[in-house]
Amino acid sequence: MNNSLDYLAYPIIVSNHRQSTNFRKKLDIGHYISHKNRIQIVKPAVDTKPPVAYTHHILKLSKVQGEQKKIDKIKYENKQLCQKIANAHRGPARVDCWNEYFSKSLNREIRNRDLLRITVENQGILKRLGDRKPYYDRRSSEVDWQNSRRYIRNTTKYLLS
């Protein structure tokens, strides 16, 4: 290492006369020694700590507040129901389900007039049907039926009852 040509910062192919100086050699050796010392001082370390847990990730206050509001509302409604039940047991019996709803139809009068008109028409048709004379003669139908029964008796082998 005494010879300046033994040490080159770059290979001989790409080097020139300025890269083979003693000063450059001293700088490189100094950097190498400091690097070696730093590597010897370094100790291996593995971070085994759990990750940092932020409270706003774990405890969501808006969700807790919403649940508390729901619970408060349920408690209030339960209290109201208990009071109503207690009042019902204490007081006299009363009916509290009166159906006072009257139908408020806008075309009620028109429907009543139509119903009345249809009823009158139906009564007129019934009267005309009652006044009408029968079209078929009952006596001639009876004679025809007796004749057909006689023909059937004459043509069948077994008697009909």
Tab-separated table of C-alpha atoms in Angstrom:
chain	number	residue	atom	x	y	z
A	1	MET	CA	0.000	0.000	0.000
A	2	ASN	CA	2.949	2.247	-0.030
A	3	ASN	CA	2.752	2.676	-3.758
A	4	SER	CA	0.156	5.209	-4.874
A	5	LEU	CA	-0.762	3.007	-7.810
A	6	ASP	CA	-1.911	0.214	-5.455
A	7	TYR	CA	-4.870	2.260	-4.364
A	8	LEU	CA	-7.317	3.704	-6.831
A	9	ALA	CA	-10.704	5.097	-6.082
A	10	TYR	CA	-11.854	3.929	-9.504
A	11	PRO	CA	-10.620	1.100	-11.701
A	12	ILE	CA	-7.606	1.866	-13.864
A	13	ILE	CA	-9.664	1.795	-17.059
A	14	VAL	CA	-11.790	4.822	-16.177
A	15	SER	CA	-9.325	6.667	-13.920
A	16	ASN	CA	-7.014	9.569	-14.631
A	17	HIS	CA	-3.931	10.920	-12.856
A	18	ARG	CA	-5.933	13.056	-10.364
A	19	GLN	CA	-7.858	10.107	-8.901
A	20	SER	CA	-4.779	8.272	-7.685
A	21	THR	CA	-3.553	10.897	-5.260
A	22	ASN	CA	-2.608	10.248	-1.650
A	23	PHE	CA	-5.117	12.821	-0.461
A	24	ARG	CA	-7.987	10.966	-2.044
A	25	LYS	CA	-6.660	7.746	-0.547
A	26	LYS	CA	-6.607	9.282	2.948
A	27	LEU	CA	-10.176	10.566	2.530
A	28	ASP	CA	-11.474	7.212	1.391
A	29	ILE	CA	-9.679	5.313	4.156
A	30	GLY	CA	-11.013	7.797	6.723
A	31	HIS	CA	-14.559	7.331	5.466
A	32	TYR	CA	-14.091	3.563	5.518
A	33	ILE	CA	-12.796	3.548	9.109
A	34	SER	CA	-15.618	5.791	10.363
A	35	HIS	CA	-18.139	3.557	8.595
A	36	LYS	CA	-16.570	0.467	10.199
A	37	ASN	CA	-16.752	2.087	13.667
A	38	ARG	CA	-20.402	3.009	13.185
A	39	ILE	CA	-21.268	-0.551	12.175
A	40	GLN	CA	-19.530	-1.925	15.304
A	41	ILE	CA	-21.478	0.463	17.566
A	42	VAL	CA	-24.873	-0.343	16.051
A	43	LYS	CA	-27.005	-2.780	18.054
A	44	PRO	CA	-29.832	-4.797	16.511
A	45	ALA	CA	-33.259	-3.574	17.657
A	46	VAL	CA	-36.763	-4.812	16.923
A	47	ASP	CA	-39.706	-2.616	17.859
A	48	THR	CA	-42.007	-4.933	19.789
A	49	LYS	CA	-44.234	-2.195	21.194
A	50	PRO	CA	-47.908	-2.255	20.186
A	51	PRO	CA	-49.021	0.455	17.810
A	52	VAL	CA	-50.251	3.666	19.335
A	53	ALA	CA	-53.967	3.489	20.109
A	54	TYR	CA	-55.782	6.791	19.858
A	55	THR	CA	-58.821	7.200	22.067
A	56	HIS	CA	-60.976	8.707	19.330
A	57	HIS	CA	-60.534	5.476	17.325
A	58	ILE	CA	-61.578	3.245	20.203
A	59	LEU	CA	-64.198	5.343	21.985
A	60	LYS	CA	-66.514	7.077	19.548
A	61	LEU	CA	-68.246	9.737	21.578
A	62	SER	CA	-70.937	10.534	19.018
A	63	LYS	CA	-72.019	6.899	18.974
A	64	VAL	CA	-72.091	6.772	22.784
A	65	GLN	CA	-74.113	9.983	22.901
A	66	GLY	CA	-76.610	8.616	20.351
A	67	GLU	CA	-77.054	5.421	22.353
A	68	GLN	CA	-77.522	7.448	25.546
A	69	LYS	CA	-80.229	9.535	23.853
A	70	LYS	CA	-82.039	6.354	22.757
A	71	ILE	CA	-81.842	4.921	26.275
A	72	ASP	CA	-83.144	8.174	27.767
A	73	LYS	CA	-86.046	8.232	25.303
A	74	ILE	CA	-86.969	4.621	26.142
A	75	LYS	CA	-86.827	5.379	29.863
A	76	TYR	CA	-89.084	8.418	29.392
A	77	GLU	CA	-91.637	6.426	27.366
A	78	ASN	CA	-91.607	3.613	29.941
A	79	LYS	CA	-92.215	6.146	32.705
A	80	GLN	CA	-95.172	7.627	30.789
A	81	LEU	CA	-96.676	4.157	30.227
A	82	CYS	CA	-96.277	3.283	33.912
A	83	GLN	CA	-98.058	6.492	34.870
A	84	LYS	CA	-100.943	5.732	32.490
A	85	ILE	CA	-101.266	2.202	33.868
A	86	ALA	CA	-101.237	3.528	37.434
A	87	ASN	CA	-103.936	6.103	36.581
A	88	ALA	CA	-106.068	3.390	34.995
A	89	HIS	CA	-105.834	1.226	38.130
A	90	ARG	CA	-106.539	4.099	40.506
A	91	GLY	CA	-109.438	5.794	38.763
A	92	PRO	CA	-112.922	4.620	37.771
A	93	ALA	CA	-113.450	2.604	34.615
A	94	ARG	CA	-113.796	4.818	31.562
A	95	VAL	CA	-114.083	4.206	27.859
A	96	ASP	CA	-111.352	6.031	26.015
A	97	CYS	CA	-111.775	4.619	22.528
A	98	TRP	CA	-114.742	6.487	21.142
A	99	ASN	CA	-114.831	6.338	17.392
A	100	GLU	CA	-116.073	9.798	16.567
A	101	TYR	CA	-114.989	9.722	12.970
A	102	PHE	CA	-117.623	10.695	10.443
A	103	SER	CA	-116.930	9.970	6.818
A	104	LYS	CA	-116.439	13.192	4.943
A	105	SER	CA	-116.967	12.213	1.355
A	106	LEU	CA	-117.065	14.958	-1.248
A	107	ASN	CA	-119.385	13.048	-3.592
A	108	ARG	CA	-121.760	11.596	-1.015
A	109	GLU	CA	-124.834	13.410	-2.370
A	110	ILE	CA	-124.104	12.284	-5.925
A	111	ARG	CA	-123.740	8.668	-4.823
A	112	ASN	CA	-127.014	8.860	-2.860
A	113	ARG	CA	-128.825	10.291	-5.929
A	114	ASP	CA	-127.381	7.519	-8.133
A	115	LEU	CA	-128.416	4.883	-5.578
A	116	LEU	CA	-131.958	6.304	-5.475
A	117	ARG	CA	-132.177	6.413	-9.294
A	118	ILE	CA	-130.959	2.793	-9.593
A	119	THR	CA	-133.462	1.653	-6.929
A	120	VAL	CA	-136.347	3.331	-8.773
A	121	GLU	CA	-135.238	1.742	-12.084
A	122	ASN	CA	-135.024	-1.702	-10.454
A	123	GLN	CA	-138.522	-1.343	-8.990
A	124	GLY	CA	-139.861	-0.365	-12.435
A	125	ILE	CA	-138.243	-3.413	-14.055
A	126	LEU	CA	-139.678	-5.666	-11.335
A	127	LYS	CA	-143.169	-4.229	-11.884
A	128	ARG	CA	-142.950	-4.751	-15.658
A	129	LEU	CA	-141.766	-8.337	-15.165
A	130	GLY	CA	-144.683	-9.016	-12.807
A	131	ASP	CA	-147.244	-7.537	-15.248
A	132	ARG	CA	-145.952	-9.524	-18.219
A	133	LYS	CA	-147.978	-12.552	-19.378
A	134	PRO	CA	-146.070	-15.806	-19.687
A	135	TYR	CA	-144.912	-16.601	-23.200
A	136	TYR	CA	-144.953	-20.395	-22.847
A	137	ASP	CA	-148.197	-22.320	-22.516
A	138	ARG	CA	-147.960	-24.623	-19.543
A	139	ARG	CA	-150.619	-27.058	-20.750
A	140	SER	CA	-149.006	-27.592	-24.141
A	141	SER	CA	-145.604	-28.107	-22.451
A	142	GLU	CA	-147.124	-30.722	-20.154
A	143	VAL	CA	-148.702	-32.566	-23.126
A	144	ASP	CA	-145.379	-32.504	-25.024
A	145	TRP	CA	-143.561	-33.914	-21.992
A	146	GLN	CA	-146.064	-36.770	-21.600
A	147	ASN	CA	-145.752	-37.602	-25.317
A	148	SER	CA	-141.951	-37.708	-25.139
A	149	ARG	CA	-142.113	-40.015	-22.080
A	150	ARG	CA	-144.474	-42.345	-23.953
A	151	TYR	CA	-142.121	-42.482	-26.978
A	152	ILE	CA	-139.187	-43.285	-24.706
A	153	ARG	CA	-141.135	-46.102	-22.987
A	154	ASN	CA	-142.053	-47.595	-26.305
A	155	THR	CA	-138.497	-47.545	-27.671
A	156	THR	CA	-136.583	-48.757	-24.590
A	157	LYS	CA	-136.150	-52.343	-23.652
A	158	TYR	CA	-136.252	-51.758	-19.873
A	159	LEU	CA	-138.966	-49.821	-18.153
A	160	LEU	CA	-138.218	-46.370	-16.820
A	161	SER	CA	-139.479	-45.476	-13.431
